[in-house]
Tab-separated table of C-alpha atoms in Angstrom:
chain	number	residue	atom	x	y	z
A	1	MET	CA	13.279	141.548	-11.470
A	2	TRP	CA	15.399	141.475	-8.382
A	3	PHE	CA	12.599	142.226	-5.904
A	4	TRP	CA	10.632	139.238	-7.135
A	5	ARG	CA	13.240	136.814	-6.031
A	6	ARG	CA	12.173	134.572	-3.279
A	7	ARG	CA	13.903	135.362	-0.030
A	8	ARG	CA	15.809	132.604	1.590
A	9	GLN	CA	14.276	131.436	4.767
A	10	GLN	CA	16.364	131.602	7.899
A	11	PRO	CA	17.181	128.271	9.508
A	12	PRO	CA	14.933	127.564	12.479
A	13	VAL	CA	16.193	128.530	15.919
A	14	LEU	CA	16.837	125.450	17.975
A	15	ILE	CA	15.725	125.574	21.567
A	16	PRO	CA	17.354	123.046	23.879
A	17	PRO	CA	14.954	120.575	25.342
A	18	LEU	CA	13.390	121.489	28.648
A	19	ASP	CA	15.050	118.525	30.310
A	20	ARG	CA	18.493	119.937	29.498
A	21	LEU	CA	17.414	123.331	30.781
A	22	ALA	CA	16.208	121.766	34.041
A	23	GLU	CA	19.570	120.010	34.430
A	24	LEU	CA	21.418	123.315	34.022
A	25	VAL	CA	19.226	125.013	36.621
A	26	ASP	CA	19.834	122.172	39.076
A	27	SER	CA	23.602	122.397	38.579
A	28	VAL	CA	23.554	126.162	39.216
A	29	VAL	CA	21.518	125.661	42.401
A	30	SER	CA	23.933	123.001	43.663
A	31	LEU	CA	26.904	125.288	42.968
A	32	LEU	CA	25.219	128.078	44.917
A	33	ASP	CA	24.616	125.726	47.847
A	34	GLU	CA	28.311	124.747	47.888
A	35	ALA	CA	29.570	128.347	47.773
A	36	PRO	CA	30.700	129.855	51.088
A	37	PRO	CA	28.228	132.222	52.722
A	38	PRO	CA	28.789	135.937	52.155
A	39	PRO	CA	30.627	137.819	54.914
A	40	SER	CA	28.387	139.194	57.621
A	41	GLU	CA	27.093	142.628	56.881
A	42	GLN	CA	28.947	145.221	58.901
A	43	PRO	CA	28.128	148.902	58.771
A	44	VAL	CA	30.542	150.769	56.569
A	45	ALA	CA	32.434	153.466	58.451
A	46	GLU	CA	32.014	156.903	56.930
A	47	PRO	CA	35.141	158.780	55.932
A	48	GLN	CA	36.458	161.242	58.506
A	49	GLU	CA	35.682	164.243	56.287
A	50	ALA	CA	32.009	163.354	55.908
A	51	ALA	CA	31.582	162.414	59.581
A	52	GLU	CA	32.862	165.730	60.889
A	53	ALA	CA	30.489	168.666	60.633
A	54	PRO	CA	32.089	171.535	58.736
A	55	ALA	CA	32.844	174.562	60.873
A	56	GLY	CA	30.897	177.631	59.860
A	57	HIS	CA	29.115	178.605	56.695
A	58	VAL	CA	29.463	181.052	53.820
A	59	LEU	CA	27.278	183.938	52.679
A	60	LEU	CA	26.822	184.823	49.029
A	61	LEU	CA	25.553	188.364	48.596
A	62	PRO	CA	25.020	190.498	45.502
A	63	THR	CA	26.777	193.866	45.264
A	64	ALA	CA	26.912	196.548	42.584
A	65	ALA	CA	30.283	195.178	41.427
A	66	GLY	CA	29.196	191.509	41.400
A	67	TYR	CA	28.820	188.836	44.035
A	68	ARG	CA	30.723	188.715	47.304
A	69	LEU	CA	31.465	185.613	49.367
A	70	LEU	CA	31.867	185.915	53.144
A	71	ALA	CA	32.872	183.192	55.623
A	72	ARG	CA	31.066	183.045	58.965
A	73	ASP	CA	31.277	180.831	62.082
A	74	GLY	CA	28.396	178.714	63.329
A	75	PRO	CA	25.367	177.357	61.497
A	76	PRO	CA	23.788	179.375	58.673
A	77	ARG	CA	20.698	181.479	59.263
A	78	ALA	CA	17.325	180.035	58.324
A	79	ARG	CA	15.538	180.915	55.097
A	80	GLY	CA	13.754	184.262	55.456
A	81	ASP	CA	15.987	185.545	58.281
A	82	LEU	CA	17.490	189.040	58.074
A	83	VAL	CA	21.273	189.502	58.192
A	84	ASP	CA	22.834	192.898	58.985
A	85	LEU	CA	26.196	193.474	57.285
A	86	GLU	CA	28.380	196.520	56.611
A	87	GLU	CA	26.928	196.683	53.107
A	88	GLY	CA	23.357	196.802	54.394
A	89	ARG	CA	20.537	194.504	55.388
A	90	TYR	CA	20.036	191.238	53.558
A	91	ARG	CA	17.434	188.457	53.619
A	92	VAL	CA	18.323	184.756	53.306
A	93	VAL	CA	16.447	183.572	50.209
A	94	ARG	CA	17.959	180.106	49.865
A	95	LEU	CA	20.299	177.640	51.562
A	96	GLY	CA	22.525	175.341	49.557
A	97	PRO	CA	26.015	173.933	49.167
A	98	SER	CA	29.013	176.222	49.111
A	99	PRO	CA	29.983	177.412	45.616
A	100	LEU	CA	33.660	176.764	46.435
A	101	PRO	CA	35.013	173.462	45.058
A	102	GLY	CA	35.628	170.864	47.773
A	103	ASP	CA	34.004	173.029	50.468
A	104	HIS	CA	31.495	171.065	52.544
A	105	ARG	CA	30.021	174.083	54.328
A	106	ARG	CA	26.487	175.319	53.745
A	107	CYS	CA	25.894	178.578	51.908
A	108	ALA	CA	23.208	181.173	52.625
A	109	PHE	CA	22.246	183.003	49.443
A	110	LEU	CA	21.254	186.570	50.294
A	111	GLU	CA	19.154	189.281	48.684
A	112	GLN	CA	19.404	192.939	49.670
A	113	GLU	CA	16.472	194.405	51.609
A	114	GLY	CA	15.262	197.966	51.953
A	115	PRO	CA	15.942	201.181	50.017
A	116	GLY	CA	19.430	200.199	48.817
A	117	ALA	CA	18.197	197.022	47.161
A	118	ASN	CA	19.664	196.126	43.772
A	119	ARG	CA	16.251	195.723	42.202
A	120	THR	CA	15.498	197.267	38.878
A	121	SER	CA	12.065	198.602	38.151
A	122	THR	CA	10.733	199.332	34.712
A	123	SER	CA	8.778	202.501	34.266
A	124	ALA	CA	7.017	203.421	31.079
């Protein structure tokens, strides 16, 4: 039967002698010693866009018709702060990056406070 056939043995793997290996290591070390030293490390200048602080921030607030994005000057409010807008009073629940592509400003994500809040309650 075919499974009874004796498998051929693989030829042995030849390992170079340790002396040859030591010679190769020595030649690599001598090449490294002959190589010129690396250029001195200089701090990499940041691009102009990243170095400049973006002016203002954006607010993302929920409305009955969807979300609304507002641009504001100055730094964003801290998490937990209240913001009074025409639409009502909102609380900053989170700070993060602007949802606009390529916009480096911070975004304050708001949640409506008080009686006009867009919260749904389930009653049985």
